[in-house]
Amino acid sequence: MSFLRERMGKILAGVIGLALFAFIVGEVVQSGGAFFRGDVNNIGQVNGENIPYVKFSERLEQSTQQFKQQSGQSLTPQITNYIQETTWNQFLTELLLNKEINKLGLIVGPDERQAMISGNNPDPQIQRQFVGADGQYDKTKRDQFLNYLQSPKVDPTQLKAWADFVIQLEEAKKQQKYMALVTNGLYVNSLDAQDDYIAKNKLANFKYTVLNYASIPDANVKLTDADYSTYYNEHKSEFKNPQELRSFEYVSFNAAPSTADTAAVKAQVDKLVTDFKATNNDSLFVQINSETKAQLAYMKKGQLEPRLDSVMFSADKGFIYGPYLSNGSFKVAKLVDAKIGPDSVKARHILLNPTTEGGVDRAVAKADSLKKLIAAGRPFAELAKNFSVDKVANEKGGDLGTYGRNTMDPVFEAATFDAKVGDIKVVTTQFGVHIVQILDQKGSSKVVKVAVVDKPLLPSTKTTAAVYAKAQAFLSSLTPENFDAQAKKAGLTIKNAEDVNATAASALGLDNAREVVKWAFKSEKGTFSDQVFSVGDQYVVARVSAIKPKGVLPLDVVKKQIEPMVRIQVKGKQLTDKLQAALNGASGIDQVAQKAGSTVVPLQNIVFANPVIPGATAEYKVIGTVFGSQPNKLSKPVAGQQGVYVFTLDSFTNPAQLTNNVREKQQIGQALAQRSQGQVLDALKDKANVKDNRAKFL
């Protein structure tokens, strides 16, 4: 139901997102550094300004709660990690941009603030929060809410939340102003437009011959230290590591339920079947015996899990299905009831808060009195406005709109779907006491109420103890030198989790690896774990296999990574020598191809802006060289992506003269503006001194 607190939840969702406002593309790159040094009270530092852990934790909790409210999903390690990353990036964005904003003296004045909230064209965040039934911005709703904030009955918590929201609006506005200063300072001149026009429209016609790298078997290429050094020195800028990364190898011992465990859990469920079939209180039986304490509700076709959906709608009342295994649990299901019911209900309500009314009994008594007034002719909307705490619904006279099954609180839903049009009922739910009137019911279909008892399939203590003992025995057998040998002796596969960052929640094959990651970032290379880690249904023993520090990585760290590229470079030198020999004394491309044992391929209408050789791949260096060549001259060998090329340019086809460059300027300007918005943070980040201590807190 659309209660005011839920609306405020949506407004607060905007607070979390505003610091990473929509036009900032990309993320501030995290910085690693000394993970286990520094101020124990600060989770990070940006240009000397601390990020207190307490402040970070408060915003992290706020983000987490809003995710739960909006998505309805449970938190997984991956989702938790995502929320942590988002919250961290908010702090970095704010600190990096706000320093520049303060230097420039950018502010949001009182008149500008008022215009953002209550002007004719308010801030988009305001427009998104106050939407009418047609999905469009509703000024009346906004004004009603602002009037509510001025009333004596306003909740102080909601008032503070709104004040915080407005502050975030102002901060986002200042960030927009800063970005506007950057983008408005960009300029595209006529030469830029002319170059862009030529790149997209000038055509090249040429012939080429190529010797592919694949023509030399890898086994025939012996790489030397000099080969690695040459490639590394030419590409050193590509090996800048923005944060410390670590890799670890591990072996795992599977502690999944054994056959005996499976049989034992199934036997527990088997014993429940007779009593389940005989009970007259299915709801209580589920609450007592089931791991999942779900309330029973009528479901329409398609809302049950598939195997139940296929049998329950044609079964008789009392029918038992199972036991069966589903989603890691043994289950048994019972058809409690079946009937024909409406597909949707339109209703309106008045919501009373038992706390402010002096308890549930007093709230129910008051609800009964209001029900009598409604029956006597008092306008429902008037009473809703005067008594209901659901201020959002009150804007429509308490109207909740039309809703389908399994979208409301189960108790509220059961009362409204089982009632008749025109009925007025008093219903108590987790939200309070409702006086609800059914305005309409639509559709008609068969619905069923199914009770399900489940028992999770978990390993027994005996199973986990036995597997843990094996893992502990393996750990006890290790020395710094024998990890591989002991794993092979035990028949265990060594898995490698590569390039894990300090805040990672998961790694290769490990969904919840946080403790393993924290250990890895405290340990030296080659160290094996001093304990057996419990990760899901696995027991894990690990060893740190590589450490990539922040900054430019040394050759020995990236040697394995660059090996394929080094091999291609060596092949390229061999193929270049072969083509250079073929060029000696050759008068045309055909002779070069004949001497090199290759073929000639003609190409027509190639443009610089799309440097793709049909049937091959993007060849930036080759096409770029073509457009810088003179016609009817053999090129030198050019090492491309797929092989080494020699070409001869036949001709260029020049486009018509550009007489109006306005469109080209606009397109280039838009592209520059889009890139600049992300590059601003990159530039600030490169200049900033960022210390990231999250690994010791999270």
XYZ file of C-alpha atoms in Angstrom, residues 255-264 457-460 462-463:
16
model
C 30.528 -30.624 2.540
C 27.255 -30.977 0.641
C 24.616 -33.287 2.174
C 25.487 -36.942 1.830
C 23.137 -39.671 0.643
C 22.437 -40.512 4.272
C 21.675 -36.855 5.054
C 19.249 -36.695 2.134
C 17.479 -39.859 3.293
C 17.229 -38.534 6.869
C 18.383 -30.287 2.887
C 21.470 -29.578 4.967
C 24.519 -31.662 5.772
C 24.481 -33.392 9.127
C 28.575 -36.002 11.134
C 29.043 -35.103 7.455
